[in-house]
CSV table of C-alpha atoms and ligand atoms in Angstrom, one decimal:
chain,number,residue,atom,x,y,z
R,1,UNK,CA,-16.4,-5.3,-36.6
R,2,UNK,CA,-14.7,-1.9,-36.4
R,3,UNK,CA,-11.1,-2.0,-35.1
R,4,UNK,CA,-10.9,-0.5,-31.7
R,5,UNK,CA,-8.8,2.6,-31.4
R,6,UNK,CA,-5.6,2.2,-29.5
R,7,UNK,CA,-5.3,5.2,-27.4
R,8,UNK,CA,-1.8,6.7,-27.7
R,9,UNK,CA,-0.3,9.3,-25.5
R,10,UNK,CA,1.2,12.3,-27.3
R,11,UNK,CA,4.7,11.2,-26.2
R,12,UNK,CA,4.1,7.8,-27.6
R,13,UNK,CA,3.0,9.2,-30.9
R,14,UNK,CA,6.1,11.4,-31.1
R,15,UNK,CA,8.3,8.5,-30.5
R,16,UNK,CA,6.6,6.3,-33.0
R,17,UNK,CA,6.9,9.0,-35.6
R,18,UNK,CA,10.5,9.6,-34.8
R,19,UNK,CA,11.2,5.9,-35.3
R,20,UNK,CA,9.2,5.5,-38.5
R,21,UNK,CA,11.6,5.1,-41.5
R,22,UNK,CA,14.7,5.6,-39.3
R,23,UNK,CA,15.3,2.0,-38.4
R,24,UNK,CA,17.1,1.4,-35.2
R,25,UNK,CA,17.7,4.5,-33.0
R,26,UNK,CA,19.5,5.0,-29.8
R,27,UNK,CA,17.6,6.6,-26.9
R,28,UNK,CA,19.7,9.7,-27.3
R,29,UNK,CA,19.0,9.9,-30.9
R,30,UNK,CA,15.2,9.7,-30.3
R,31,UNK,CA,15.6,12.5,-27.7
R,32,UNK,CA,17.4,14.6,-30.2
R,33,UNK,CA,15.1,14.1,-33.1
R,34,UNK,CA,11.8,14.2,-31.3
R,35,UNK,CA,12.6,17.2,-29.1
R,36,UNK,CA,11.3,15.3,-26.1
R,37,UNK,CA,13.0,15.3,-22.7
R,38,UNK,CA,15.1,12.2,-21.9
R,39,UNK,CA,12.7,11.2,-19.1
R,40,UNK,CA,9.7,11.5,-21.4
R,41,UNK,CA,11.5,9.3,-24.0
R,42,UNK,CA,12.4,6.7,-21.4
R,43,UNK,CA,8.8,6.6,-20.1
R,44,UNK,CA,7.3,6.5,-23.6
R,45,UNK,CA,9.6,3.7,-24.6
R,46,UNK,CA,8.4,1.7,-21.5
R,47,UNK,CA,4.8,2.2,-22.4
R,48,UNK,CA,5.3,1.3,-26.1
R,49,UNK,CA,7.3,-1.7,-25.1
R,50,UNK,CA,4.5,-2.9,-22.8
R,51,UNK,CA,2.1,-2.6,-25.7
R,52,UNK,CA,4.6,-4.4,-28.1
R,53,UNK,CA,4.8,-1.4,-30.4
R,54,UNK,CA,8.6,-1.2,-30.2
R,55,UNK,CA,11.4,-3.6,-29.8
R,56,UNK,CA,14.0,-2.6,-27.3
R,57,UNK,CA,17.6,-3.8,-27.1
R,58,UNK,CA,19.8,-2.9,-24.3
R,59,UNK,CA,23.5,-3.1,-25.1
R,60,UNK,CA,26.6,-2.7,-23.1
R,61,UNK,CA,29.4,-1.4,-25.4
R,62,UNK,CA,33.0,-1.3,-24.4
R,63,UNK,CA,34.7,2.0,-25.5
R,64,UNK,CA,38.4,2.3,-25.8
R,65,UNK,CA,40.7,5.3,-25.4
R,66,UNK,CA,44.4,6.0,-24.8
R,67,UNK,CA,45.5,5.8,-21.2
R,68,UNK,CA,48.3,8.1,-19.8
R,69,UNK,CA,51.1,5.8,-20.9
R,70,UNK,CA,49.3,5.1,-24.1
R,71,UNK,CA,49.5,8.8,-24.9
R,72,UNK,CA,53.3,8.7,-24.4
R,73,UNK,CA,53.9,5.6,-26.6
R,74,UNK,CA,51.5,6.9,-29.2
R,75,UNK,CA,53.7,10.0,-29.5
R,76,UNK,CA,57.2,8.5,-29.0
R,77,UNK,CA,56.6,5.0,-30.4
R,78,UNK,CA,56.6,1.6,-28.8
R,79,UNK,CA,59.8,0.5,-27.2
R,80,UNK,CA,60.6,-1.9,-30.0
R,81,UNK,CA,60.1,0.9,-32.6
R,82,UNK,CA,62.4,3.1,-30.6
R,83,UNK,CA,65.0,0.3,-30.7
R,84,UNK,CA,64.6,0.1,-34.4
R,85,UNK,CA,65.0,3.9,-34.8
R,86,UNK,CA,68.0,3.8,-32.6
R,87,UNK,CA,69.6,1.0,-34.7
R,88,UNK,CA,68.8,2.9,-37.8
R,89,UNK,CA,70.6,5.9,-36.5
R,90,UNK,CA,73.6,3.7,-35.7
R,91,UNK,CA,73.8,2.5,-39.3
R,92,UNK,CA,71.8,-0.7,-39.0
R,93,UNK,CA,73.6,-2.5,-36.2
R,94,UNK,CA,75.0,-2.0,-32.8
R,95,UNK,CA,76.3,-3.6,-29.7
R,96,UNK,CA,73.8,-4.9,-27.2
R,97,UNK,CA,75.3,-3.2,-24.2
R,98,UNK,CA,75.2,0.3,-25.7
R,99,UNK,CA,71.6,-0.2,-26.9
R,100,UNK,CA,70.6,-1.4,-23.4
R,101,UNK,CA,72.2,1.6,-21.9
R,102,UNK,CA,70.3,4.0,-24.2
R,103,UNK,CA,66.9,2.4,-23.8
R,104,UNK,CA,67.1,1.8,-20.1
R,105,UNK,CA,64.6,-0.5,-18.4
R,106,UNK,CA,62.5,-0.8,-21.6
R,107,UNK,CA,65.3,-2.6,-23.4
R,108,UNK,CA,64.2,-6.1,-22.6
R,109,UNK,CA,60.7,-5.6,-23.8
R,110,UNK,CA,61.9,-3.8,-26.9
R,111,UNK,CA,64.3,-6.6,-27.6
R,112,UNK,CA,61.7,-9.3,-27.2
R,113,UNK,CA,59.1,-7.7,-29.3
R,114,UNK,CA,61.4,-6.6,-32.0
R,115,UNK,CA,62.7,-10.1,-32.3
R,116,UNK,CA,59.1,-11.5,-32.4
R,117,UNK,CA,58.3,-9.0,-35.2
R,118,UNK,CA,61.4,-10.2,-37.0
R,119,UNK,CA,62.6,-6.6,-37.2
R,120,UNK,CA,66.1,-7.5,-35.9
R,121,UNK,CA,68.6,-10.3,-35.9
R,122,UNK,CA,70.3,-10.9,-32.6
R,123,UNK,CA,73.9,-12.0,-32.8
R,124,UNK,CA,76.3,-12.9,-30.0
R,125,UNK,CA,77.2,-9.3,-29.1
R,126,UNK,CA,75.5,-7.3,-31.7
R,127,UNK,CA,72.0,-6.6,-33.0
R,128,UNK,CA,71.2,-5.7,-36.6
R,129,UNK,CA,68.1,-4.6,-38.5
R,130,UNK,CA,66.2,-6.9,-41.0
R,131,UNK,CA,64.6,-5.8,-44.2
R,132,UNK,CA,61.1,-5.7,-42.8
R,133,UNK,CA,61.8,-3.4,-39.9
R,134,UNK,CA,60.2,-0.5,-41.6
R,135,UNK,CA,56.7,-2.2,-41.7
R,136,UNK,CA,54.2,-0.9,-39.2
R,137,UNK,CA,52.8,-3.4,-36.9
R,138,UNK,CA,49.0,-3.6,-36.2
R,139,UNK,CA,49.6,-2.4,-32.6
R,140,UNK,CA,51.3,0.7,-33.9
R,141,UNK,CA,48.5,1.3,-36.4
R,142,UNK,CA,45.9,1.1,-33.6
R,143,UNK,CA,47.8,3.4,-31.3
R,144,UNK,CA,47.8,5.9,-34.1
R,145,UNK,CA,44.1,5.4,-34.7
R,146,UNK,CA,43.3,5.8,-31.1
R,147,UNK,CA,45.3,9.0,-31.0
R,148,UNK,CA,43.4,10.3,-34.0
R,149,UNK,CA,39.9,9.3,-33.0
R,150,UNK,CA,40.3,9.6,-29.2
R,151,UNK,CA,37.6,7.0,-28.6
R,152,UNK,CA,36.8,3.8,-30.4
R,153,UNK,CA,33.6,1.9,-29.5
R,154,UNK,CA,34.0,-1.8,-29.9
R,155,UNK,CA,31.4,-1.9,-32.6
R,156,UNK,CA,33.6,0.3,-34.9
R,157,UNK,CA,36.4,-2.2,-34.7
R,158,UNK,CA,37.1,-5.2,-36.9
R,159,UNK,CA,37.7,-8.5,-35.2
R,160,UNK,CA,41.4,-8.2,-35.8
R,161,UNK,CA,41.5,-4.6,-34.4
R,162,UNK,CA,39.6,-5.7,-31.3
R,163,UNK,CA,42.2,-8.4,-30.7
R,164,UNK,CA,45.0,-6.0,-31.2
R,165,UNK,CA,43.5,-3.5,-28.8
R,166,UNK,CA,43.0,-6.2,-26.2
R,167,UNK,CA,46.7,-7.1,-26.6
R,168,UNK,CA,47.7,-3.5,-26.2
R,169,UNK,CA,45.5,-3.2,-23.2
R,170,UNK,CA,47.2,-6.3,-21.6
R,171,UNK,CA,50.7,-5.1,-22.3
R,172,UNK,CA,50.6,-2.6,-19.6
R,173,UNK,CA,48.0,-0.9,-17.4
R,174,UNK,CA,47.6,2.7,-18.6
R,175,UNK,CA,48.1,1.9,-22.3
R,176,UNK,CA,44.4,1.6,-23.2
R,177,UNK,CA,41.4,2.5,-21.1
R,178,UNK,CA,38.1,0.7,-21.4
R,179,UNK,CA,34.8,2.1,-20.2
R,180,UNK,CA,31.4,0.6,-20.8
R,181,UNK,CA,28.5,2.5,-22.2
R,182,UNK,CA,25.0,1.2,-21.7
R,183,UNK,CA,22.9,1.9,-24.7
R,184,UNK,CA,19.2,1.5,-25.4
R,185,UNK,CA,18.3,0.9,-29.0
R,186,UNK,CA,14.8,1.0,-30.2
R,187,UNK,CA,13.0,0.0,-33.3
R,188,UNK,CA,9.4,-0.2,-34.4
R,189,UNK,CA,7.8,-3.7,-34.1
R,190,UNK,CA,5.4,-4.9,-36.8
R,191,UNK,CA,2.4,-3.9,-34.8
R,192,UNK,CA,4.1,-0.6,-34.1
R,193,UNK,CA,4.4,0.0,-37.9
R,194,UNK,CA,0.8,-0.9,-38.2
R,195,UNK,CA,-0.4,1.4,-35.5
R,196,UNK,CA,1.6,4.2,-37.0
R,197,UNK,CA,-0.7,4.1,-40.0
R,198,UNK,CA,-3.7,4.8,-37.9
R,199,UNK,CA,-2.3,7.7,-36.0
R,200,UNK,CA,-4.5,10.7,-36.4
R,201,UNK,CA,-2.3,13.7,-36.8
R,202,UNK,CA,-5.1,16.1,-36.3
R,203,UNK,CA,-6.4,14.8,-32.9
R,204,UNK,CA,-7.2,17.3,-30.2
R,205,UNK,CA,-4.9,16.5,-27.3
R,206,UNK,CA,-6.6,18.6,-24.7
R,207,UNK,CA,-9.9,20.3,-24.4
R,208,UNK,CA,-9.2,24.0,-23.8
R,209,UNK,CA,-11.6,27.0,-23.8
R,210,UNK,CA,-10.3,27.9,-27.2
R,211,UNK,CA,-11.1,24.5,-28.7
R,212,UNK,CA,-14.6,24.8,-27.3
R,213,UNK,CA,-15.1,28.4,-28.4
R,214,UNK,CA,-13.9,28.0,-31.9
R,215,UNK,CA,-16.0,24.9,-32.4
R,216,UNK,CA,-12.9,23.0,-33.6
R,217,UNK,CA,-14.0,20.0,-31.5
R,218,UNK,CA,-16.8,19.4,-34.0
R,219,UNK,CA,-14.4,18.6,-36.8
R,220,UNK,CA,-11.5,16.9,-35.1
R,221,UNK,CA,-11.2,13.8,-33.1
R,222,UNK,CA,-10.4,13.9,-29.4
R,223,UNK,CA,-7.5,11.9,-28.1
R,224,UNK,CA,-8.7,8.6,-26.7
R,225,UNK,CA,-7.6,8.0,-23.1
R,226,UNK,CA,-6.1,4.7,-22.1
R,227,UNK,CA,-8.0,4.0,-18.9
R,228,UNK,CA,-6.1,0.7,-18.2
R,229,UNK,CA,-2.6,2.2,-18.7
R,230,UNK,CA,-0.3,1.2,-15.8
R,231,UNK,CA,0.0,3.9,-13.2
R,232,UNK,CA,2.0,4.2,-10.0
R,233,UNK,CA,0.2,3.1,-6.9
R,234,UNK,CA,-0.9,5.9,-4.7
R,235,UNK,CA,-1.8,5.5,-1.0
R,236,UNK,CA,-3.8,8.5,-0.1
R,237,UNK,CA,-5.3,9.0,3.3
R,238,UNK,CA,-8.4,6.8,3.9
R,239,UNK,CA,-10.7,6.1,6.7
R,240,UNK,CA,-9.8,3.3,9.1
R,241,UNK,CA,-11.5,0.0,8.3
R,242,UNK,CA,-13.1,0.2,11.7
R,243,UNK,CA,-14.6,3.6,11.0
R,244,UNK,CA,-15.9,2.4,7.6
R,245,UNK,CA,-17.6,-0.5,9.2
R,246,UNK,CA,-19.2,1.7,11.8
R,247,UNK,CA,-20.6,3.8,9.1
R,248,UNK,CA,-22.1,0.7,7.5
R,249,UNK,CA,-23.7,-0.2,10.8
R,250,UNK,CA,-25.2,3.3,11.0
R,251,UNK,CA,-26.5,3.0,7.5
R,252,UNK,CA,-28.0,-0.4,8.2
R,253,UNK,CA,-30.0,0.9,11.2
R,254,UNK,CA,-30.9,4.1,9.6
R,255,UNK,CA,-32.3,2.2,6.7
R,256,UNK,CA,-34.4,0.2,9.1
R,257,UNK,CA,-36.0,3.5,10.5
R,258,UNK,CA,-33.7,4.0,13.5
R,259,UNK,CA,-32.1,7.2,14.8
R,260,UNK,CA,-28.7,7.4,16.4
R,261,UNK,CA,-28.3,8.5,20.0
R,262,UNK,CA,-25.0,9.5,21.7
R,263,UNK,CA,-23.9,9.4,25.3
R,264,UNK,CA,-20.8,10.1,27.4
R,265,UNK,CA,-18.0,7.5,27.9
R,266,UNK,CA,-18.0,8.0,31.6
R,267,UNK,CA,-21.3,7.4,33.4
R,268,UNK,CA,-22.6,7.1,36.9
R,269,UNK,CA,-23.1,3.6,38.1
R,270,UNK,CA,-26.7,4.5,38.3
R,271,UNK,CA,-27.1,4.3,34.5
R,272,UNK,CA,-24.4,1.7,33.9
R,273,UNK,CA,-25.6,-0.7,36.7
R,274,UNK,CA,-28.4,0.3,39.1
R,275,UNK,CA,-31.1,1.3,36.6
R,276,UNK,CA,-30.5,-2.1,35.0
R,277,UNK,CA,-31.5,-3.9,38.2
R,278,UNK,CA,-27.9,-5.1,38.7
R,279,UNK,CA,-27.5,-5.4,42.5
R,280,UNK,CA,-24.8,-3.3,44.1
R,281,UNK,CA,-23.0,-6.5,45.3
R,282,UNK,CA,-22.9,-8.0,41.8
R,283,UNK,CA,-19.4,-9.2,40.8
R,284,UNK,CA,-19.5,-7.3,37.5
R,285,UNK,CA,-19.2,-4.1,39.5
R,286,UNK,CA,-15.9,-5.0,41.1
R,287,UNK,CA,-12.7,-3.2,40.4
R,288,UNK,CA,-11.2,-6.2,38.6
R,289,UNK,CA,-14.0,-6.0,36.0
R,290,UNK,CA,-14.8,-2.3,35.9
R,291,UNK,CA,-12.7,0.9,35.7
R,292,UNK,CA,-13.9,3.5,38.3
R,293,UNK,CA,-12.8,7.1,38.2
R,294,UNK,CA,-11.1,7.6,41.6
R,295,UNK,CA,-13.0,9.9,44.0
R,296,UNK,CA,-15.5,11.2,41.4
R,297,UNK,CA,-19.2,11.2,42.1
R,298,UNK,CA,-22.0,12.2,39.8
R,299,UNK,CA,-24.9,14.4,40.9
R,300,UNK,CA,-28.0,12.2,41.2
R,301,UNK,CA,-30.3,15.0,42.4
R,302,UNK,CA,-31.4,15.7,38.9
R,303,UNK,CA,-33.1,12.3,38.7
R,304,UNK,CA,-34.7,12.4,42.2
R,305,UNK,CA,-37.9,10.5,41.1
R,306,UNK,CA,-36.1,7.8,39.1
R,307,UNK,CA,-33.5,7.4,41.8
R,308,UNK,CA,-36.1,6.7,44.5
R,309,UNK,CA,-38.0,4.3,42.3
R,310,UNK,CA,-34.7,2.4,41.4
R,311,UNK,CA,-33.9,2.3,45.1
R,312,UNK,CA,-37.2,0.7,46.2
R,313,UNK,CA,-37.1,-1.7,43.2
R,314,UNK,CA,-33.7,-2.9,44.4
R,315,UNK,CA,-34.8,-3.2,48.0
R,316,UNK,CA,-38.4,-4.6,47.7
R,317,UNK,CA,-39.4,-4.9,44.0
R,318,UNK,CA,-41.9,-2.0,44.6
R,319,UNK,CA,-44.8,-3.0,42.4
R,320,UNK,CA,-42.7,-4.2,39.5
R,321,UNK,CA,-43.9,-7.7,40.1
R,322,UNK,CA,-40.6,-8.8,41.8
R,323,UNK,CA,-39.4,-9.0,45.4
R,324,UNK,CA,-36.3,-7.0,44.7
R,325,UNK,CA,-32.9,-8.0,45.9
R,326,UNK,CA,-33.6,-7.3,49.6
R,327,UNK,CA,-30.7,-5.1,50.7
R,328,UNK,CA,-30.2,-1.5,51.6
R,329,UNK,CA,-29.5,0.4,48.4
R,330,UNK,CA,-26.8,3.1,48.6
R,331,UNK,CA,-27.1,6.2,46.5
R,332,UNK,CA,-23.4,6.9,47.2
R,333,UNK,CA,-22.5,3.7,45.4
R,334,UNK,CA,-24.8,4.6,42.5
R,335,UNK,CA,-23.2,8.0,42.2
R,336,UNK,CA,-19.7,6.6,41.5
R,337,UNK,CA,-18.4,7.3,38.1
R,338,UNK,CA,-17.3,4.4,35.8
R,339,UNK,CA,-16.0,4.1,32.3
R,340,UNK,CA,-19.1,2.6,30.8
R,341,UNK,CA,-18.9,-1.2,30.6
R,342,UNK,CA,-21.6,-1.4,28.0
R,343,UNK,CA,-23.5,1.0,25.8
R,344,UNK,CA,-26.7,-0.1,27.5
R,345,UNK,CA,-25.9,2.9,29.9
R,346,UNK,CA,-26.6,5.2,26.9
R,347,UNK,CA,-29.9,3.5,26.1
R,348,UNK,CA,-31.0,3.6,29.7
R,349,UNK,CA,-30.3,7.3,30.3
R,350,UNK,CA,-32.1,8.0,27.0
R,351,UNK,CA,-35.2,6.0,28.2
R,352,UNK,CA,-35.2,7.8,31.5
R,353,UNK,CA,-35.0,11.2,29.9
R,354,UNK,CA,-37.5,10.7,27.1
R,355,UNK,CA,-39.8,8.0,28.5
R,356,UNK,CA,-41.0,7.2,25.0
R,357,UNK,CA,-44.1,5.2,24.2
R,358,UNK,CA,-42.5,4.4,20.8
R,359,UNK,CA,-38.9,4.5,19.7
R,360,UNK,CA,-36.3,3.1,17.4
R,361,UNK,CA,-32.8,4.3,18.5
R,362,UNK,CA,-29.3,2.9,18.3
R,363,UNK,CA,-25.8,3.9,19.3
R,364,UNK,CA,-22.3,2.8,18.4
R,365,UNK,CA,-19.6,3.4,21.0
R,366,UNK,CA,-16.6,2.5,22.9
R,367,UNK,CA,-16.9,0.6,26.2
R,368,UNK,CA,-14.3,-0.5,28.8
R,369,UNK,CA,-13.7,-3.6,30.8
R,370,UNK,CA,-10.8,-4.2,33.1
R,371,UNK,CA,-9.5,-7.3,31.4
R,372,UNK,CA,-6.2,-8.5,29.8
R,373,UNK,CA,-5.8,-8.0,26.2
R,374,UNK,CA,-5.7,-11.2,24.0
R,375,UNK,CA,-6.7,-12.2,20.5
R,376,UNK,CA,-10.4,-11.8,21.1
R,377,UNK,CA,-10.5,-9.3,24.0
R,378,UNK,CA,-9.3,-5.8,24.4
R,379,UNK,CA,-9.9,-3.7,27.6
R,380,UNK,CA,-11.7,-1.3,25.3
R,381,UNK,CA,-14.0,-2.3,22.5
R,382,UNK,CA,-17.0,-1.2,20.6
R,383,UNK,CA,-20.7,-2.1,20.9
R,384,UNK,CA,-23.7,-1.6,18.8
R,385,UNK,CA,-26.6,-0.9,21.0
R,386,UNK,CA,-30.2,-0.2,20.4
R,387,UNK,CA,-33.8,-0.4,21.6
R,388,UNK,CA,-37.3,-0.5,20.1
R,389,UNK,CA,-40.2,0.6,22.2
R,390,UNK,CA,-43.7,-0.1,21.2
R,391,UNK,CA,-47.0,-1.3,22.7
R,392,UNK,CA,-47.2,-4.5,20.6
R,393,UNK,CA,-43.6,-5.4,20.4
R,394,UNK,CA,-42.3,-8.9,21.4
R,395,UNK,CA,-39.4,-11.2,21.1
R,396,UNK,CA,-40.2,-12.2,17.5
R,397,UNK,CA,-39.9,-8.5,16.4
R,398,UNK,CA,-36.5,-8.4,18.1
R,399,UNK,CA,-35.3,-11.5,16.2
R,400,UNK,CA,-36.7,-10.2,13.0
R,401,UNK,CA,-35.1,-6.8,13.2
R,402,UNK,CA,-31.7,-8.1,14.2
R,403,UNK,CA,-31.7,-10.8,11.5
R,404,UNK,CA,-32.5,-7.9,9.0
R,405,UNK,CA,-29.7,-5.8,10.4
R,406,UNK,CA,-27.1,-8.6,10.2
R,407,UNK,CA,-28.1,-9.5,6.6
R,408,UNK,CA,-27.7,-5.9,5.6
R,409,UNK,CA,-24.1,-6.2,6.7
R,410,UNK,CA,-23.7,-9.5,4.8
R,411,UNK,CA,-24.0,-11.9,7.7
R,412,UNK,CA,-26.7,-14.4,6.8
R,413,UNK,CA,-26.0,-17.4,9.0
R,414,UNK,CA,-27.2,-16.2,12.3
R,415,UNK,CA,-28.8,-18.1,15.2
R,416,UNK,CA,-30.4,-17.1,18.5
R,417,UNK,CA,-29.8,-18.9,21.7
R,418,UNK,CA,-31.3,-18.4,25.1
R,419,UNK,CA,-29.1,-16.9,27.8
R,420,UNK,CA,-29.3,-14.7,30.9
R,421,UNK,CA,-29.0,-11.0,31.7
R,422,UNK,CA,-30.2,-9.6,35.0
R,423,UNK,CA,-32.1,-6.9,33.1
R,424,UNK,CA,-33.9,-8.8,30.3
R,425,UNK,CA,-36.5,-11.5,30.3
R,426,UNK,CA,-36.5,-13.5,28.1
R,427,UNK,CA,-32.8,-13.1,27.1
R,428,UNK,CA,-31.1,-14.2,23.9
R,429,UNK,CA,-27.6,-14.2,22.5
R,430,UNK,CA,-26.8,-14.2,18.8
R,431,UNK,CA,-24.2,-16.4,17.1
R,432,UNK,CA,-22.8,-16.2,13.6
R,433,UNK,CA,-21.3,-19.1,11.7
R,434,UNK,CA,-17.7,-18.7,10.8
R,435,UNK,CA,-17.0,-20.4,7.5
R,436,UNK,CA,-13.2,-20.4,8.0
R,437,UNK,CA,-13.2,-22.2,11.3
R,438,UNK,CA,-16.5,-24.0,11.0
R,439,UNK,CA,-17.5,-22.7,14.4
R,440,UNK,CA,-20.2,-20.5,15.8
R,441,UNK,CA,-19.0,-17.2,17.2
R,442,UNK,CA,-20.8,-15.2,19.8
R,443,UNK,CA,-21.9,-11.7,18.7
R,444,UNK,CA,-23.9,-10.2,21.5
R,445,UNK,CA,-26.9,-10.2,23.9
R,446,UNK,CA,-30.4,-9.0,23.7
R,447,UNK,CA,-33.8,-9.4,25.3
R,448,UNK,CA,-37.0,-7.6,26.5
R,449,UNK,CA,-36.2,-5.3,29.4
R,450,UNK,CA,-37.7,-6.5,32.7
R,451,UNK,CA,-40.4,-4.4,34.4
R,452,UNK,CA,-37.8,-3.9,37.2
R,453,UNK,CA,-35.9,-1.8,34.6
R,454,UNK,CA,-38.7,0.0,32.7
R,455,UNK,CA,-41.2,0.8,35.4
R,456,UNK,CA,-38.8,2.9,37.6
R,457,UNK,CA,-37.8,4.9,34.5
R,458,UNK,CA,-41.5,5.6,33.7
R,459,UNK,CA,-41.5,3.6,30.4
R,460,UNK,CA,-44.8,1.8,29.9
R,461,UNK,CA,-44.5,-0.2,26.7
R,462,UNK,CA,-42.3,-3.2,26.1
R,463,UNK,CA,-38.7,-2.4,25.3
R,464,UNK,CA,-36.6,-4.7,23.0
R,465,UNK,CA,-32.9,-4.1,23.7
R,466,UNK,CA,-29.6,-5.4,22.4
R,467,UNK,CA,-25.9,-4.8,22.8
R,468,UNK,CA,-23.7,-6.4,20.1
R,469,UNK,CA,-20.0,-6.6,19.6
R,470,UNK,CA,-18.8,-4.4,16.8
R,471,UNK,CA,-15.2,-5.7,16.9
R,472,UNK,CA,-16.2,-9.3,16.3
R,473,UNK,CA,-18.1,-8.3,13.2
R,474,UNK,CA,-15.1,-6.3,11.9
R,475,UNK,CA,-12.9,-9.3,12.5
R,476,UNK,CA,-15.3,-11.5,10.5
R,477,UNK,CA,-15.6,-8.9,7.7
R,478,UNK,CA,-11.9,-8.5,7.2
R,479,UNK,CA,-10.9,-12.1,8.0
R,480,UNK,CA,-8.9,-11.3,11.1
R,481,UNK,CA,-8.0,-13.8,13.8
R,482,UNK,CA,-6.6,-11.3,16.3
R,483,UNK,CA,-8.6,-8.3,17.3
R,484,UNK,CA,-5.4,-6.4,18.2
R,485,UNK,CA,-4.4,-6.4,14.5
R,486,UNK,CA,-7.0,-3.6,14.0
R,487,UNK,CA,-5.4,-1.2,16.4
R,488,UNK,CA,-1.7,-1.6,15.4
R,489,UNK,CA,0.3,0.4,12.9
R,490,UNK,CA,0.0,-2.2,10.3
R,491,UNK,CA,0.5,0.1,7.4
R,492,UNK,CA,0.7,-2.5,4.7
R,493,UNK,CA,-2.5,-4.1,5.9
R,494,UNK,CA,-4.3,-0.7,6.1
R,495,UNK,CA,-3.1,0.4,2.7
R,496,UNK,CA,-3.9,-2.8,0.8
R,497,UNK,CA,-7.1,-3.8,2.6
R,498,UNK,CA,-9.9,-4.3,0.2
R,499,UNK,CA,-12.8,-2.4,1.7
R,500,UNK,CA,-15.5,-3.3,-0.7
R,501,UNK,CA,-17.7,-6.3,-0.1
R,502,UNK,CA,-17.6,-9.3,-2.5
H,1,LIG,N1,-25.2,-5.2,27.8
H,1,LIG,C1,-25.1,-6.5,27.3
H,1,LIG,C2,-23.6,-6.8,27.1
H,1,LIG,O1,-22.8,-5.9,27.2
H,1,LIG,C3,-25.8,-6.7,26.0
H,1,LIG,C4,-27.3,-6.5,26.2
H,1,LIG,C5,-27.8,-5.3,25.9
H,1,LIG,C6,-28.1,-7.6,26.6
H,1,LIG,C7,-29.2,-5.1,26.0
H,1,LIG,C8,-29.5,-7.4,26.7
H,1,LIG,C9,-30.0,-6.2,26.4
H,1,LIG,O2,-23.2,-7.9,26.8
């Protein structure tokens, strides 16, 4: 099997080459020799380290230099040396009191150290030099070395010198300063050495017009790209998960041969309630359930025929096969403007306008209900609405198409359950099985529009209709337990949410 080419970045190659045959190099040295910028070297070393091509050692080296007082003693000598010099001048011995006077406050230290070094003999009143007083002590040698070299990294010192320097440092603050230098040392690893032998010096780094024009690309290899190299995470703008899901809904219906219809968010009660054969006394119409726009009325004159048919249907049934609700219908009430409580208002005004014999339409939109917000309700939410109109359509077709729709979105465990709506007969609701809680969750309602709905609008064929919760599906898709989570500024969640389906 051919060995796979290890893609190397030009920076990596430069560093590897710099290291080859040079042993251990400090970061600064690599920068100097390679001609790369420090940042590039740092980055390149990180990459190479991750690939095990280099070994990196981070060290923390103490560096010594003379402090302010150290400068003085290096020039004038340590107190004990000055004592010796003084004694020498005085012919080899002197009285303690006069020595103490000349040396001042340093006399005690000078005396102690000179005695310890065996440079002097201390008598009752006098001090005299010994024969070894001329020998330089290690501390003096080091002071001299520090003065000469200015800085001494710990690694340049012998063990003895290091101990001496520590002693000097401890003698007095200001004698010796210590700073720490962090250092990065790099060397090729075994696999680094191996990879170095495969580096193609002649690789084309970038495809430029020249490379193409000259035909060079035919004879030279192109640099391989490392597509799994670690890269910083980016969080560019993206569509909100709710929007993404809505688009999936659209795609699902469109793939089933449907067309999208749109409608306004505010509607007259006529389309939201009356045309759906919901009596004007119905509790759903009350203020605690429905948002009304204050003192706004729509113009119902445009729909004179439908309005009068709706009126007589409510009052008497008017040939729809029912007896109606038996009250006096008010067109003023029907002209009140509401924030639509369901997207069925969009469907209904569409049916009234087009009076289709056949249709497949859907809409996705926001609806409003005057209720408190909690983990599964918000006063505004989204519905997925639609109808199919056709001569031969029946409940089975409805179940079929919605099962198809849900399975396109990845929901396969669906069941249908009888229920009641004033405007459909028969009526069903759909439920989906939640694996996480092991419970069935209600998704929406549907049914076949009653003749009391279709006849006044002038629609002759059966109409299969549904209005489904979008928010619940979104919760299921993204595994949310609280609907409000979708609408907060949960940036972490929004950024990290996986939007593809398993
Ligand atoms: N409008 C109903 C709701 O909001 C759903 C529905 C639509 C039911 C169409 C039957 C037919 O819950």
